XYZ file of C-alpha atoms in Angstrom:
669
model
C 38.803 -15.752 12.452
C 36.882 -15.752 9.209
C 34.213 -13.173 8.624
C 30.517 -14.310 8.763
C 29.006 -14.564 5.288
C 26.962 -11.523 4.319
C 23.191 -11.992 4.657
C 22.275 -12.364 1.003
C 19.533 -14.970 1.369
C 15.873 -14.025 1.096
C 14.162 -13.051 4.352
C 10.544 -12.174 5.069
C 9.796 -8.777 6.528
C 5.988 -8.523 6.181
C 2.921 -10.511 5.076
C -0.277 -8.739 3.985
C -3.312 -11.082 3.967
C -5.364 -8.511 1.983
C -8.262 -9.142 4.329
C -10.131 -5.836 4.497
C -13.809 -6.023 3.451
C -13.185 -3.602 0.561
C -10.216 -5.584 -0.830
C -10.436 -7.954 -3.761
C -10.262 -11.190 -1.733
C -13.412 -10.693 0.299
C -15.338 -9.100 -2.549
C -14.496 -11.863 -5.055
C -15.226 -14.582 -2.485
C -18.553 -13.085 -1.304
C -17.262 -12.834 2.274
C -17.204 -9.040 2.782
C -20.297 -9.198 5.031
C -18.597 -11.344 7.697
C -17.800 -9.257 10.778
C -14.304 -10.616 11.210
C -10.755 -9.356 11.464
C -9.452 -12.342 9.501
C -9.204 -13.315 5.867
C -12.217 -15.449 4.852
C -12.192 -17.115 1.427
C -13.977 -19.950 -0.340
C -12.360 -23.113 -1.629
C -11.762 -23.816 -5.325
C -11.256 -20.093 -6.004
C -8.100 -17.984 -6.199
C -7.183 -15.478 -3.494
C -4.051 -13.311 -3.099
C -1.536 -12.393 -0.424
C 1.350 -9.910 -0.538
C 4.751 -10.837 0.864
C 7.430 -8.213 1.462
C 10.933 -9.695 1.354
C 14.236 -8.228 2.556
C 15.319 -7.746 -1.080
C 13.837 -8.285 -4.559
C 12.767 -11.888 -5.247
C 14.932 -13.752 -7.828
C 12.892 -16.641 -9.293
C 15.984 -18.434 -10.645
C 17.722 -18.813 -7.279
C 15.214 -18.073 -4.493
C 12.894 -20.788 -3.191
C 9.933 -20.110 -0.968
C 6.523 -21.610 -0.228
C 3.360 -20.711 1.630
C 2.271 -23.328 4.160
C -1.340 -23.797 5.264
C -1.928 -25.787 8.422
C -5.167 -26.924 10.124
C -5.734 -29.003 13.246
C -3.388 -30.035 16.042
C -1.206 -32.580 14.198
C -0.834 -31.457 10.581
C 0.179 -34.057 7.987
C 0.691 -33.653 4.266
C -0.902 -37.042 3.527
C -4.115 -36.050 5.342
C -4.493 -32.647 3.705
C -3.979 -30.862 7.034
C -0.558 -29.495 6.011
C -0.543 -27.981 2.516
C 2.557 -26.312 1.046
C 1.880 -24.057 -1.952
C 4.693 -23.254 -4.388
C 4.967 -20.307 -6.778
C 6.478 -22.208 -9.712
C 4.683 -24.298 -12.335
C 7.295 -27.035 -11.999
C 6.307 -27.696 -8.418
C 2.604 -27.761 -7.547
C 0.498 -29.587 -4.927
C -3.272 -30.071 -4.556
C -3.513 -26.295 -4.111
C -2.273 -24.187 -6.993
C 0.069 -21.262 -6.530
C 1.341 -18.574 -8.915
C 3.002 -15.191 -8.706
C 0.778 -12.494 -10.134
C 2.955 -9.446 -9.482
C 6.428 -8.447 -8.290
C 7.317 -4.890 -7.438
C 10.592 -4.026 -5.672
C 10.665 -6.325 -2.654
C 6.920 -7.149 -2.772
C 5.598 -10.365 -4.319
C 1.886 -10.921 -4.821
C 1.062 -14.606 -4.731
C -2.244 -16.162 -5.803
C -3.412 -19.380 -4.140
C -6.288 -21.638 -5.212
C -7.308 -24.079 -2.463
C -8.568 -27.438 -3.757
C -12.350 -27.442 -4.305
C -12.663 -30.368 -1.889
C -10.262 -29.129 0.796
C -11.016 -29.113 4.518
C -13.276 -26.271 5.650
C -12.215 -24.386 8.768
C -9.594 -22.118 10.303
C -6.052 -22.392 8.922
C -2.745 -20.923 10.010
C -0.487 -19.588 7.260
C 3.300 -19.494 7.272
C 5.841 -18.317 4.713
C 8.872 -20.595 4.441
C 12.125 -19.664 2.664
C 15.030 -21.960 1.788
C 18.314 -20.491 3.088
C 21.852 -21.925 3.198
C 21.204 -22.627 6.878
C 17.929 -24.532 6.460
C 14.325 -23.437 6.116
C 13.430 -20.087 7.656
C 9.759 -19.817 8.546
C 7.572 -16.958 9.795
C 6.590 -17.148 13.447
C 3.062 -18.204 14.435
C 1.059 -15.035 14.099
C -2.720 -15.027 14.676
C -3.193 -12.132 12.222
C -2.221 -14.586 9.468
C -4.934 -17.077 10.441
C -7.605 -17.457 7.787
C -10.866 -19.295 7.178
C -11.725 -21.403 4.143
C -15.431 -22.046 3.480
C -17.561 -24.041 1.054
C -18.039 -22.393 -2.338
C -21.461 -22.639 -4.009
C -20.150 -20.372 -6.821
C -17.585 -22.906 -8.089
C -18.651 -25.900 -10.197
C -16.029 -28.248 -8.700
C -17.317 -27.757 -5.128
C -19.820 -30.344 -3.864
C -22.197 -27.528 -2.812
C -22.201 -25.738 -6.197
C -25.626 -24.186 -6.857
C -26.003 -22.893 -10.402
C -28.638 -20.221 -9.741
C -27.580 -16.769 -8.563
C -31.016 -15.781 -7.165
C -31.152 -18.988 -5.140
C -27.529 -18.517 -3.988
C -28.217 -14.981 -2.811
C -31.192 -16.235 -0.803
C -29.777 -19.492 0.559
C -26.215 -18.350 1.351
C -26.162 -14.557 1.626
C -29.564 -13.563 3.066
C -29.566 -12.928 6.820
C -33.262 -12.223 7.405
C -35.734 -15.022 6.838
C -39.378 -15.939 7.203
C -40.388 -19.218 8.837
C -43.932 -20.465 8.259
C -46.050 -21.917 11.050
C -49.726 -21.979 12.058
C -51.876 -24.530 10.280
C -52.477 -25.648 6.717
C -55.540 -23.450 6.198
C -54.319 -20.574 8.390
C -50.634 -19.996 7.611
C -48.676 -17.716 9.930
C -45.213 -16.173 9.513
C -42.304 -15.683 11.847
C -39.413 -13.305 11.061
C -35.991 -14.682 11.944
C -32.562 -13.090 11.935
C -30.125 -15.852 10.912
C -27.182 -13.466 11.383
C -24.668 -15.844 9.794
C -22.189 -12.973 9.244
C -22.346 -11.596 12.788
C -19.182 -11.321 14.861
C -18.235 -14.643 16.464
C -20.767 -16.792 14.616
C -18.245 -18.477 12.305
C -16.106 -19.500 15.294
C -19.246 -20.755 17.071
C -20.112 -22.940 14.071
C -16.594 -24.408 13.980
C -16.793 -25.000 17.748
C -19.875 -27.193 17.179
C -17.750 -29.528 15.030
C -14.929 -29.451 17.591
C -17.395 -30.250 20.381
C -18.599 -33.259 18.373
C -14.948 -34.340 18.120
C -15.434 -34.511 14.372
C -12.171 -35.572 12.683
C -10.590 -32.590 10.883
C -10.123 -34.777 7.787
C -13.926 -35.200 7.425
C -14.582 -31.486 7.371
C -14.335 -31.076 3.629
C -17.346 -33.344 3.038
C -20.700 -31.540 3.326
C -22.551 -34.868 3.771
C -20.538 -35.669 6.898
C -20.706 -32.116 8.237
C -24.502 -31.817 8.009
C -24.991 -35.263 9.570
C -22.780 -34.354 12.531
C -24.464 -30.947 12.881
C -27.942 -32.521 12.738
C -27.017 -34.450 15.908
C -25.158 -31.541 17.541
C -27.859 -28.878 17.168
C -29.956 -30.723 19.774
C -28.660 -31.551 23.242
C -29.911 -35.145 23.333
C -27.026 -37.632 23.738
C -24.153 -35.213 23.038
C -24.552 -31.975 25.062
C -25.360 -30.184 21.802
C -26.571 -26.628 21.215
C -30.286 -26.549 22.139
C -32.495 -28.199 24.746
C -35.943 -29.123 23.408
C -38.967 -28.359 25.572
C -42.618 -28.823 24.639
C -43.984 -28.744 28.201
C -45.120 -25.123 28.436
C -42.893 -24.561 31.498
C -39.802 -22.521 30.559
C -38.843 -21.307 34.053
C -35.128 -22.041 33.646
C -34.622 -20.688 30.143
C -36.105 -18.704 27.279
C -39.480 -19.762 25.856
C -38.983 -21.091 22.303
C -41.465 -18.510 20.996
C -39.363 -15.638 22.401
C -36.309 -16.153 20.208
C -36.111 -13.952 17.115
C -32.624 -14.831 15.885
C -29.776 -17.348 16.075
C -26.941 -15.064 17.214
C -27.533 -15.137 20.988
C -28.053 -18.906 20.962
C -24.809 -19.698 19.116
C -22.661 -17.168 20.986
C -24.027 -18.369 24.337
C -23.276 -21.992 23.477
C -19.750 -21.111 22.363
C -18.964 -19.112 25.513
C -20.754 -21.222 28.151
C -20.021 -24.635 26.562
C -23.492 -25.633 27.835
C -26.737 -26.398 25.943
C -29.059 -23.391 25.597
C -32.674 -23.544 26.856
C -35.201 -23.865 25.068
C -36.094 -24.887 21.509
C -38.899 -26.337 19.436
C -38.716 -27.383 15.792
C -38.476 -23.955 14.119
C -35.713 -22.850 16.529
C -33.689 -25.976 15.684
C -34.259 -25.384 11.962
C -33.430 -21.666 12.163
C -30.159 -22.144 14.078
C -29.204 -25.049 11.790
C -29.853 -22.708 8.850
C -27.421 -20.155 10.318
C -24.785 -22.888 10.724
C -25.161 -24.039 7.105
C -25.220 -20.577 5.501
C -22.285 -19.434 7.629
C -20.103 -22.285 6.332
C -21.262 -21.647 2.760
C -23.655 -24.584 2.323
C -26.830 -23.306 0.574
C -29.804 -23.928 2.857
C -33.392 -22.984 3.569
C -35.999 -23.635 6.260
C -38.950 -25.722 5.097
C -42.341 -26.199 6.793
C -44.453 -29.330 6.294
C -48.124 -28.942 7.268
C -49.788 -31.961 8.913
C -46.486 -33.705 9.482
C -46.790 -37.268 10.731
C -44.609 -38.326 13.620
C -44.750 -42.035 13.177
C -43.386 -44.008 16.147
C -42.983 -47.366 14.443
C -41.645 -46.409 11.016
C -44.611 -47.611 8.975
C -46.742 -45.449 6.681
C -49.647 -45.357 9.099
C -50.635 -42.818 11.700
C -52.856 -44.865 13.972
C -55.780 -43.354 15.866
C -57.443 -45.841 18.236
C -61.183 -45.705 19.061
C -63.364 -47.871 21.261
C -66.186 -49.977 19.795
C -68.614 -47.046 19.914
C -66.333 -44.684 17.997
C -64.897 -42.670 20.899
C -61.159 -41.868 20.651
C -58.981 -43.732 23.122
C -56.293 -41.146 23.874
C -54.265 -43.450 26.127
C -53.662 -45.937 23.335
C -53.110 -43.428 20.508
C -49.309 -43.075 20.321
C -48.659 -41.541 16.877
C -49.224 -37.824 16.453
C -49.722 -35.428 13.547
C -47.918 -32.129 14.022
C -49.856 -29.108 12.706
C -46.563 -28.171 11.126
C -42.977 -29.271 11.393
C -39.884 -27.324 10.306
C -36.725 -28.882 8.939
C -33.918 -27.729 6.630
C -32.933 -28.408 3.070
C -29.295 -28.006 2.075
C -27.886 -28.224 -1.435
C -25.074 -30.610 -2.382
C -24.010 -33.404 -4.709
C -24.428 -36.958 -3.428
C -21.549 -39.015 -4.853
C -22.542 -41.771 -2.397
C -25.906 -42.211 -4.189
C -26.788 -43.106 -7.803
C -26.857 -40.172 -10.266
C -29.897 -37.899 -9.995
C -30.204 -37.844 -6.210
C -28.015 -34.796 -5.550
C -29.483 -31.321 -5.081
C -31.728 -30.487 -2.129
C -31.316 -32.751 0.910
C -33.499 -32.863 4.038
C -31.688 -32.449 7.353
C -33.541 -32.150 10.644
C -32.081 -31.319 14.068
C -35.338 -31.672 16.032
C -34.882 -34.809 18.151
C -37.767 -37.108 17.187
C -36.283 -40.580 16.613
C -32.741 -41.965 16.722
C -30.715 -42.678 13.584
C -27.634 -44.895 13.929
C -28.014 -44.539 17.696
C -28.227 -40.731 17.873
C -30.978 -38.141 17.600
C -30.393 -36.839 14.094
C -31.980 -36.998 10.659
C -30.497 -36.696 7.166
C -29.169 -35.798 4.750
C -32.009 -37.449 2.822
C -32.361 -36.694 -0.896
C -35.621 -34.854 -1.686
C -35.558 -36.452 -5.126
C -35.273 -39.937 -3.567
C -38.188 -39.172 -1.220
C -40.359 -38.034 -4.117
C -39.668 -41.256 -6.031
C -40.043 -43.617 -3.072
C -36.354 -44.635 -3.183
C -36.238 -44.721 0.590
C -33.478 -47.322 0.870
C -30.808 -44.653 0.400
C -28.985 -43.050 3.338
C -29.827 -41.165 5.436
C -33.272 -41.527 7.054
C -35.271 -41.131 3.833
C -37.915 -43.575 5.123
C -38.611 -41.415 8.188
C -39.033 -38.230 6.119
C -41.118 -40.143 3.552
C -43.525 -41.159 6.343
C -43.725 -37.540 7.594
C -45.309 -36.462 4.312
C -47.007 -39.649 3.068
C -48.577 -41.393 6.073
C -52.166 -42.599 5.915
C -54.312 -41.684 8.914
C -55.940 -44.934 10.008
C -58.790 -44.996 12.524
C -58.982 -48.349 14.315
C -61.833 -49.728 16.360
C -60.573 -51.638 19.404
C -62.633 -54.707 20.151
C -63.213 -56.011 23.685
C -60.512 -58.659 23.209
C -57.943 -55.941 22.411
C -57.633 -56.583 18.668
C -57.794 -53.647 16.270
C -59.934 -53.344 13.166
C -59.322 -50.521 10.659
C -62.611 -48.695 10.147
C -61.596 -45.522 8.312
C -58.552 -44.544 6.245
C -57.676 -40.974 5.235
C -54.935 -41.048 2.615
C -54.744 -37.297 1.911
C -54.502 -35.611 5.340
C -50.749 -35.829 5.972
C -48.158 -33.741 4.093
C -50.822 -31.394 2.785
C -48.503 -28.490 2.042
C -44.736 -27.868 2.063
C -43.606 -24.229 2.109
C -40.393 -22.218 2.089
C -39.589 -18.535 1.544
C -39.380 -17.368 -2.079
C -35.838 -16.379 -3.081
C -35.346 -12.624 -3.165
C -38.893 -11.921 -1.998
C -41.010 -11.931 1.156
C -43.637 -14.229 -0.326
C -43.995 -17.951 0.281
C -43.198 -20.675 -2.175
C -45.143 -23.933 -2.396
C -42.663 -26.788 -2.916
C -45.054 -29.680 -2.175
C -44.549 -31.015 -5.722
C -40.826 -31.451 -5.014
C -41.720 -33.981 -2.310
C -44.683 -35.837 -3.777
C -46.708 -36.379 -6.930
C -50.323 -35.184 -7.074
C -52.669 -37.039 -4.712
C -54.384 -39.909 -6.507
C -52.141 -39.775 -9.597
C -50.706 -42.952 -11.119
C -47.192 -41.689 -10.261
C -48.191 -41.370 -6.609
C -49.452 -44.966 -6.551
C -46.213 -46.191 -8.145
C -44.129 -44.306 -5.562
C -46.073 -45.787 -2.645
C -45.663 -49.279 -4.119
C -41.922 -48.624 -4.485
C -41.735 -47.522 -0.821
C -43.488 -50.752 0.199
C -40.836 -52.775 -1.629
C -38.323 -51.194 0.744
C -40.278 -52.277 3.799
C -42.687 -49.391 4.512
C -45.955 -50.959 5.632
C -49.166 -49.314 4.431
C -52.758 -49.900 5.371
C -53.966 -52.366 2.749
C -57.611 -52.576 3.760
C -60.169 -50.148 2.375
C -63.038 -50.147 4.893
C -66.437 -49.430 3.301
C -67.210 -45.696 3.197
C -70.071 -44.569 5.381
C -73.057 -42.950 3.670
C -73.090 -40.088 6.171
C -70.588 -37.235 5.892
C -69.637 -34.998 8.791
C -68.323 -31.479 8.037
C -66.586 -29.046 10.400
C -66.501 -25.331 9.493
C -63.472 -23.104 8.845
C -63.140 -20.778 11.814
C -61.119 -17.600 12.363
C -60.893 -17.062 16.099
C -58.797 -14.672 18.157
C -57.495 -15.692 21.562
C -60.245 -14.959 24.088
C -63.202 -15.142 21.665
C -66.426 -16.996 22.413
C -67.562 -18.809 19.275
C -70.024 -21.299 17.803
C -68.917 -24.676 16.463
C -71.363 -25.774 13.796
C -71.189 -29.525 13.040
C -73.067 -30.659 9.946
C -74.143 -34.274 9.309
C -75.144 -35.046 5.719
C -77.110 -38.227 4.889
C -76.358 -39.324 1.319
C -78.500 -42.486 1.494
C -82.176 -43.095 0.690
C -82.919 -44.184 4.262
C -83.043 -42.491 7.635
C -79.735 -42.582 9.574
C -79.089 -42.328 13.316
C -75.598 -41.331 14.464
C -74.317 -41.674 18.020
C -71.638 -38.975 17.851
C -68.736 -37.846 19.996
C -67.660 -34.220 19.651
C -64.350 -33.516 21.357
C -62.477 -30.224 21.626
C -58.939 -30.193 23.024
C -56.201 -27.659 23.447
C -53.243 -29.137 21.585
C -49.591 -28.276 21.165
C -48.530 -27.664 17.576
C -47.051 -31.181 17.734
C -50.600 -32.576 17.769
C -50.239 -33.772 21.361
C -53.360 -32.963 23.404
C -52.941 -30.846 26.505
C -56.475 -30.909 27.939
C -60.002 -31.562 26.699
C -62.338 -28.579 27.188
C -65.361 -29.790 25.222
C -67.026 -33.194 25.152
C -70.527 -33.766 23.761
C -72.335 -37.000 22.887
C -75.343 -36.062 20.759
C -77.562 -38.563 18.993
C -78.383 -37.156 15.567
C -81.245 -38.380 13.355
C -80.957 -37.454 9.668
C -83.693 -37.926 7.102
C -82.808 -39.383 3.635
C -80.808 -36.994 1.401
C -80.945 -34.336 4.109
C -78.536 -32.571 6.457
C -78.710 -31.897 10.185
C -76.622 -29.329 12.024
C -75.651 -29.213 15.634
C -74.236 -26.078 17.231
C -71.916 -26.147 20.222
C -71.306 -22.840 22.031
C -67.677 -22.601 23.139
C -67.004 -19.999 25.834
C -63.487 -18.608 26.132
C -63.350 -19.365 29.846
C -63.571 -23.076 28.945
C -60.292 -23.035 26.988
C -58.382 -19.907 28.095
C -57.081 -21.320 31.384
C -55.788 -24.399 29.570
C -54.015 -22.670 26.710
C -50.447 -23.527 25.820
C -48.210 -21.396 23.619
C -48.931 -21.619 19.891
C -52.416 -22.480 21.036
C -54.473 -24.623 18.722
C -57.923 -25.990 19.304
C -58.354 -29.462 17.870
C -61.867 -30.685 17.186
C -62.551 -34.333 16.405
C -65.985 -35.683 15.581
C -66.380 -39.451 15.507
C -69.463 -41.590 15.628
C -71.187 -44.821 14.756
C -74.181 -45.144 12.417
C -76.733 -47.345 14.200
C -78.250 -48.781 11.024
C -74.975 -49.863 9.347
C -72.428 -50.066 12.181
C -70.007 -47.923 10.115
C -67.780 -45.264 11.675
C -67.645 -41.593 10.616
C -64.806 -39.170 11.461
C -63.769 -35.561 10.902
C -60.873 -33.487 12.271
C -60.223 -29.772 12.335
C -57.367 -27.726 13.764
C -58.189 -24.116 14.610
C -55.208 -21.817 15.194
C -56.076 -19.076 17.651
C -54.957 -15.690 16.411
C -52.845 -13.616 18.792
C -53.270 -9.892 19.308
C -50.628 -7.821 17.504
C -47.994 -5.402 18.714
C -48.089 -1.995 17.063
C -44.647 -0.428 16.465
C -44.182 3.195 15.520
C -40.767 4.682 14.746
C -40.368 8.447 14.985
C -37.430 10.622 13.947
C -35.901 11.965 10.725
C -34.404 8.688 9.519
C -30.872 10.015 9.082
C -27.577 8.274 9.817
C -26.236 9.011 13.345
C -29.495 10.666 14.427
C -31.565 9.193 17.225
C -34.924 7.575 16.479
C -37.508 6.375 18.973
C -39.436 3.132 18.600
C -42.758 3.006 20.461
C -44.380 -0.375 21.056
C -48.088 -0.460 21.854
C -50.102 -3.438 23.077
C -53.716 -3.670 24.236
C -54.603 -6.512 26.584
C -57.749 -8.069 25.043
C -58.511 -10.246 28.067
C -60.593 -9.794 31.186
C -57.610 -10.679 33.405
C -54.194 -9.130 34.014
C -51.143 -10.333 32.097
C -48.233 -10.803 34.488
C -44.447 -11.207 34.104
C -44.571 -9.593 30.666
C -41.378 -8.755 28.852
C -40.847 -7.144 25.468
C -37.816 -7.767 23.269
C -36.958 -5.273 20.513
C -34.492 -6.131 17.788
C -33.455 -4.191 14.716
C -31.714 -5.442 11.621
C -29.911 -3.430 9.011
C -30.295 -4.381 5.367
C -28.704 -2.018 2.888
C -29.262 -1.430 -0.802
C -27.414 0.804 -3.228
C -29.717 2.374 -5.772
C -28.408 3.242 -9.276
C -26.561 6.597 -9.345
C -27.238 7.100 -5.628
C -25.467 6.701 -2.346
C -26.147 3.854 0.025
C -29.545 3.684 1.752
C -30.033 1.521 4.817
C -33.259 -0.315 5.510
C -33.932 -1.143 9.111
C -36.542 -3.646 10.136
C -37.587 -3.278 13.761
C -39.072 -6.461 15.222
C -40.657 -6.653 18.674
C -41.944 -9.679 20.552
C -44.032 -9.806 23.719
C -43.831 -12.795 25.997
C -45.494 -13.870 29.228
C -46.635 -17.226 30.633
C -50.286 -16.595 29.677
C -49.606 -15.349 26.150
C -46.743 -16.347 23.880
C -45.681 -15.408 20.385
C -47.037 -11.878 20.068
C -45.110 -10.013 17.371
C -45.027 -6.808 15.430
C -42.663 -5.157 12.971
C -41.962 -1.876 11.233
C -39.602 -0.944 8.381
C -37.570 2.276 8.329
C -35.414 3.799 5.579
C -32.257 5.530 6.815
C -30.845 8.219 4.529
C -27.148 9.174 4.491
């Protein structure tokens, strides 16, 4: 009986993924902030692993490879099975090289292709032996994640601006703008893209959509799938939209302060989470994008047209006397609407249309049969090139619609009587990078109102089938002006309506003054004020009418994010022309006062006190208060680490939504 050959071939005794937050991999790849036990790296950039063999590695005779596998049926041809070799003579789409050998330990550097699939890989070490290939067992500690890489020029999401990258990839706390165009409000949001379990939740969203693994290296395809999956319409996606005011079976949209609970709940329950409105969709989408490494930001468009029939007209229907016919008015103008911009190249479009792209998860209209929107190139929208995919025409209408008032004749036909070409898309805002101030990006979406460039763009959009209102009805010689009002919830106030006669003759106006409580989507809830004065104005003079509005008239009808919408319309008896004016008044909520007491030292207890005074003459019932704190740390020059905590509290009850307060605390070591 011959003796068994001695075990001289190379064997693997240990693999070190070098995955601790303080090790070079996570620091170099900007992934040290992820709360994860696994290695997380970015594509197109080198990372290292250490392999301990049973004896020193001999390059001349030993052959080994690292194997990276993703998905359930890995194939080399599909990029789901990738072997990486240490020698220059044998390389694949991913580069490999040995950077160090010491005794039995080999340090190997791997550079994943800059367009490789993004997701969770398994890694194996395979060694050629006389008896065939010997491979490490499946070991979850050797699983690793590969993300998009905005720091590398070859990646489709490369963003060549470090301040912008820090904001749009690395920043966890954000500000989302709401309110109205002339009364802007802010909402703090904790995106929490590095929190424990969030990365897996984001990958689950793609799994739930049954998105082919092979498409997951293309940011265009990923954001389009996610745009559909973030809402629950037609695919059991993440969030259920609700604009009704009744949130009995879920959380009121105004109560959320961060994305973490929403994403973790969806991942664990496998059921859509209740409830969302536009900023919640945009905020959670932002977490998804930043978590995967796609630069993104939340954008707010003030006076955003929701156009039901895809033209460039928001139609408001009036009867022959100038009174608004609410039953026949289908289009609406949202006081504000939030969507996302994400940054990427667009190889599917002509040069020049890469960069910021609009994506929107709020279900408004279907696109290719599903509720989704984007990616639509901001540059294409600005230049009226709305033929390009995806959904550029819809976004173009949101910021460029004309508001057209029609008079409905007795036979049912409509006649345009007033056109306002400047009301919609008045202001587009996002948070300034590295600061807590707002940044006006309206000029990235449209040229200045009335400029020759703007006219050219609108003509270009018409070439691609967007219908505009061609007629220019004669302007009336009476102006109607509504005042700017700052009103707190529960205030009585005066509404002063001024009629100005610019003609040389007396004018008589039969006016309709309507006040409604409206949702921020522009949809009326109930009318609380309706007056029909007849106003006589002498030549070149003004007449004012004052309406007293008592809080009891509107308080019982309030919805969350309460806005009062005043519309004045009327007909001039002498000329038959129609006059109109609109004003949205955002009611200001009372504030929460937060005080934090204690020494502000690590590991010492501090107490946060939240104070709220009920400003109303009735009790608030079923009130709950949510307190959240976020840690942001900075290291000052020549000093140790200081932590900054921001404590955010929200109060919520059926009669009063969206009450917030915040306090900042410095924690010393």
